[in-house]
PDB file of C-alpha atoms in Angstrom:
ATOM      1  CA  MET A   1      25.893  45.442  -0.429  1.00  0.00           C
ATOM      2  CA  ALA A   2      28.992  47.365   0.601  1.00  0.00           C
ATOM      3  CA  PRO A   3      28.604  50.992   1.691  1.00  0.00           C
ATOM      4  CA  ARG A   4      29.223  53.536  -1.047  1.00  0.00           C
ATOM      5  CA  VAL A   5      29.648  57.283  -1.110  1.00  0.00           C
ATOM      6  CA  ASP A   6      26.308  58.831  -2.029  1.00  0.00           C
ATOM      7  CA  CYS A   7      26.617  62.485  -1.105  1.00  0.00           C
ATOM      8  CA  VAL A   8      28.854  65.256   0.143  1.00  0.00           C
ATOM      9  CA  GLY A   9      27.483  67.374   2.975  1.00  0.00           C
ATOM     10  CA  LEU A  10      28.191  70.942   3.958  1.00  0.00           C
ATOM     11  CA  VAL A  11      26.960  72.948   6.970  1.00  0.00           C
ATOM     12  CA  VAL A  12      26.533  76.674   6.295  1.00  0.00           C
ATOM     13  CA  ALA A  13      25.803  79.814   8.260  1.00  0.00           C
ATOM     14  CA  ASP A  14      23.651  81.466   5.566  1.00  0.00           C
ATOM     15  CA  MET A  15      21.826  79.181   3.128  1.00  0.00           C
ATOM     16  CA  SER A  16      21.016  81.802   0.489  1.00  0.00           C
ATOM     17  CA  ARG A  17      24.540  83.251   0.444  1.00  0.00           C
ATOM     18  CA  SER A  18      26.143  79.813   0.205  1.00  0.00           C
ATOM     19  CA  LEU A  19      23.804  78.562  -2.517  1.00  0.00           C
ATOM     20  CA  ALA A  20      24.509  81.697  -4.572  1.00  0.00           C
ATOM     21  CA  PHE A  21      28.226  80.824  -4.426  1.00  0.00           C
ATOM     22  CA  TYR A  22      27.741  77.182  -5.427  1.00  0.00           C
ATOM     23  CA  ARG A  23      25.301  78.086  -8.210  1.00  0.00           C
ATOM     24  CA  ARG A  24      28.087  80.198  -9.731  1.00  0.00           C
ATOM     25  CA  LEU A  25      30.089  76.965  -9.848  1.00  0.00           C
ATOM     26  CA  GLY A  26      27.321  75.215 -11.780  1.00  0.00           C
ATOM     27  CA  LEU A  27      25.418  73.362  -9.057  1.00  0.00           C
ATOM     28  CA  ALA A  28      21.654  73.265  -9.608  1.00  0.00           C
ATOM     29  CA  PHE A  29      19.961  74.031  -6.308  1.00  0.00           C
ATOM     30  CA  PRO A  30      16.254  74.829  -6.711  1.00  0.00           C
ATOM     31  CA  PRO A  31      15.274  78.496  -6.154  1.00  0.00           C
ATOM     32  CA  GLU A  32      13.091  77.667  -3.147  1.00  0.00           C
ATOM     33  CA  ALA A  33      16.130  76.166  -1.384  1.00  0.00           C
ATOM     34  CA  ASP A  34      17.359  79.674  -0.486  1.00  0.00           C
ATOM     35  CA  THR A  35      14.947  79.800   2.445  1.00  0.00           C
ATOM     36  CA  ALA A  36      14.979  76.111   3.342  1.00  0.00           C
ATOM     37  CA  PRO A  37      16.919  74.539   6.236  1.00  0.00           C
ATOM     38  CA  HIS A  38      18.196  71.764   3.917  1.00  0.00           C
ATOM     39  CA  ALA A  39      19.032  71.736   0.200  1.00  0.00           C
ATOM     40  CA  GLU A  40      20.277  69.169  -2.303  1.00  0.00           C
ATOM     41  CA  ALA A  41      21.831  69.403  -5.766  1.00  0.00           C
ATOM     42  CA  PRO A  42      22.666  66.525  -8.098  1.00  0.00           C
ATOM     43  CA  LEU A  43      26.351  65.898  -8.848  1.00  0.00           C
ATOM     44  CA  PRO A  44      27.875  64.025 -11.780  1.00  0.00           C
ATOM     45  CA  GLY A  45      27.878  60.270 -11.407  1.00  0.00           C
ATOM     46  CA  GLY A  46      24.637  60.210  -9.444  1.00  0.00           C
ATOM     47  CA  MET A  47      26.018  61.723  -6.249  1.00  0.00           C
ATOM     48  CA  ARG A  48      24.441  64.658  -4.422  1.00  0.00           C
ATOM     49  CA  MET A  49      25.632  67.715  -2.542  1.00  0.00           C
ATOM     50  CA  LEU A  50      23.667  68.309   0.661  1.00  0.00           C
ATOM     51  CA  VAL A  51      23.636  71.675   2.388  1.00  0.00           C
ATOM     52  CA  ASP A  52      22.226  72.235   5.870  1.00  0.00           C
ATOM     53  CA  THR A  53      22.111  75.330   8.037  1.00  0.00           C
ATOM     54  CA  VAL A  54      23.855  75.355  11.404  1.00  0.00           C
ATOM     55  CA  GLU A  55      20.400  75.603  12.991  1.00  0.00           C
ATOM     56  CA  THR A  56      19.276  72.415  11.236  1.00  0.00           C
ATOM     57  CA  ILE A  57      22.227  70.455  12.595  1.00  0.00           C
ATOM     58  CA  ARG A  58      21.726  71.920  16.063  1.00  0.00           C
ATOM     59  CA  SER A  59      18.096  70.723  15.998  1.00  0.00           C
ATOM     60  CA  PHE A  60      19.407  67.179  16.568  1.00  0.00           C
ATOM     61  CA  ASP A  61      22.922  67.986  17.886  1.00  0.00           C
ATOM     62  CA  PRO A  62      22.608  71.018  20.212  1.00  0.00           C
ATOM     63  CA  ASP A  63      26.349  71.082  20.932  1.00  0.00           C
ATOM     64  CA  PHE A  64      27.364  71.233  17.236  1.00  0.00           C
ATOM     65  CA  GLN A  65      30.117  73.776  16.527  1.00  0.00           C
ATOM     66  CA  PRO A  66      30.846  74.666  12.883  1.00  0.00           C
ATOM     67  CA  GLY A  67      34.359  74.258  11.547  1.00  0.00           C
ATOM     68  CA  THR A  68      36.532  77.188  10.607  1.00  0.00           C
ATOM     69  CA  GLY A  69      37.319  76.093   7.051  1.00  0.00           C
ATOM     70  CA  GLY A  70      40.064  73.746   6.034  1.00  0.00           C
ATOM     71  CA  GLY A  71      38.326  70.551   7.099  1.00  0.00           C
ATOM     72  CA  PHE A  72      36.228  70.346   3.964  1.00  0.00           C
ATOM     73  CA  GLY A  73      37.295  70.430   0.355  1.00  0.00           C
ATOM     74  CA  LEU A  74      35.691  70.445  -3.055  1.00  0.00           C
ATOM     75  CA  ALA A  75      37.506  70.667  -6.367  1.00  0.00           C
ATOM     76  CA  PHE A  76      35.795  71.786  -9.570  1.00  0.00           C
ATOM     77  CA  LEU A  77      37.185  70.582 -12.904  1.00  0.00           C
ATOM     78  CA  CYS A  78      37.117  73.350 -15.522  1.00  0.00           C
ATOM     79  CA  ASP A  79      37.208  72.878 -19.312  1.00  0.00           C
ATOM     80  CA  SER A  80      40.486  74.743 -19.783  1.00  0.00           C
ATOM     81  CA  PRO A  81      43.196  76.740 -18.002  1.00  0.00           C
ATOM     82  CA  ALA A  82      41.527  79.901 -19.353  1.00  0.00           C
ATOM     83  CA  GLU A  83      38.259  78.878 -17.688  1.00  0.00           C
ATOM     84  CA  VAL A  84      40.071  78.520 -14.339  1.00  0.00           C
ATOM     85  CA  ASP A  85      41.324  82.092 -14.701  1.00  0.00           C
ATOM     86  CA  LYS A  86      37.921  83.450 -15.795  1.00  0.00           C
ATOM     87  CA  LEU A  87      35.936  81.651 -13.102  1.00  0.00           C
ATOM     88  CA  TYR A  88      38.365  82.770 -10.399  1.00  0.00           C
ATOM     89  CA  ALA A  89      38.171  86.394 -11.653  1.00  0.00           C
ATOM     90  CA  ASP A  90      34.359  86.255 -11.889  1.00  0.00           C
ATOM     91  CA  LEU A  91      34.027  84.927  -8.339  1.00  0.00           C
ATOM     92  CA  LYS A  92      36.409  87.568  -6.966  1.00  0.00           C
ATOM     93  CA  ALA A  93      34.493  90.276  -8.836  1.00  0.00           C
ATOM     94  CA  ALA A  94      31.302  88.965  -7.226  1.00  0.00           C
ATOM     95  CA  GLY A  95      32.866  89.596  -3.800  1.00  0.00           C
ATOM     96  CA  TYR A  96      34.205  86.161  -2.867  1.00  0.00           C
ATOM     97  CA  GLU A  97      37.650  85.988  -1.303  1.00  0.00           C
ATOM     98  CA  GLY A  98      40.499  84.518  -3.294  1.00  0.00           C
ATOM     99  CA  GLU A  99      42.807  82.220  -1.340  1.00  0.00           C
ATOM    100  CA  LYS A 100      45.357  81.456  -4.069  1.00  0.00           C
ATOM    101  CA  GLU A 101      45.496  83.147  -7.474  1.00  0.00           C
ATOM    102  CA  PRO A 102      45.580  80.844 -10.520  1.00  0.00           C
ATOM    103  CA  TRP A 103      48.971  79.225 -11.156  1.00  0.00           C
ATOM    104  CA  ASP A 104      50.464  76.437 -13.244  1.00  0.00           C
ATOM    105  CA  ALA A 105      51.006  73.651 -10.720  1.00  0.00           C
ATOM    106  CA  ASP A 106      53.965  71.263 -10.907  1.00  0.00           C
ATOM    107  CA  TRP A 107      51.546  68.337 -11.279  1.00  0.00           C
ATOM    108  CA  GLY A 108      50.333  69.573 -14.688  1.00  0.00           C
ATOM    109  CA  GLN A 109      47.211  71.558 -13.874  1.00  0.00           C
ATOM    110  CA  ARG A 110      46.123  75.174 -13.854  1.00  0.00           C
ATOM    111  CA  TYR A 111      44.966  75.601 -10.263  1.00  0.00           C
ATOM    112  CA  ALA A 112      43.322  78.264  -8.098  1.00  0.00           C
ATOM    113  CA  VAL A 113      41.623  78.356  -4.706  1.00  0.00           C
ATOM    114  CA  ILE A 114      38.636  80.573  -3.905  1.00  0.00           C
ATOM    115  CA  THR A 115      36.960  80.758  -0.478  1.00  0.00           C
ATOM    116  CA  ASP A 116      33.264  79.999  -0.086  1.00  0.00           C
ATOM    117  CA  PRO A 117      31.088  82.120   2.247  1.00  0.00           C
ATOM    118  CA  ASP A 118      31.879  79.838   5.202  1.00  0.00           C
ATOM    119  CA  GLY A 119      35.664  80.010   4.801  1.00  0.00           C
ATOM    120  CA  ASN A 120      36.183  76.707   2.971  1.00  0.00           C
ATOM    121  CA  GLY A 121      38.843  76.673   0.269  1.00  0.00           C
ATOM    122  CA  ILE A 122      37.303  75.563  -3.052  1.00  0.00           C
ATOM    123  CA  ASP A 123      39.717  74.392  -5.748  1.00  0.00           C
ATOM    124  CA  LEU A 124      39.330  75.239  -9.422  1.00  0.00           C
ATOM    125  CA  PHE A 125      41.511  73.263 -11.846  1.00  0.00           C
ATOM    126  CA  ALA A 126      42.059  72.154 -15.425  1.00  0.00           C
ATOM    127  CA  PRO A 127      44.749  70.094 -17.152  1.00  0.00           C
ATOM    128  CA  LEU A 128      47.477  72.202 -18.734  1.00  0.00           C
TER     129      LEU A 128
END
């Protein structure tokens, strides 16, 4: 059998804070994951999103240094351009930093970028 992508992994500084952000984007992490060193949420198509704390990674890689954002990317498909605008506004109102306000991209999508608690740019988009 050939290797296949099974999951997307993310290393975070604060599990509870990061899971709160991703729950607002519709990911279903269990409530008890907020205090766990590792968490998983199912993704469409049978994939999973894995989240580990920096401490968890350092338990087997003591020299691990977290990235500074920009080396990781997730894009969330929204139902409509209006949903892109609403979700972006809701996340900003909840205290998350906006990286790029919603705009109509040349490639035919409404697009916006919001920053997760660890500085990663998270794309929100919908077809125009």
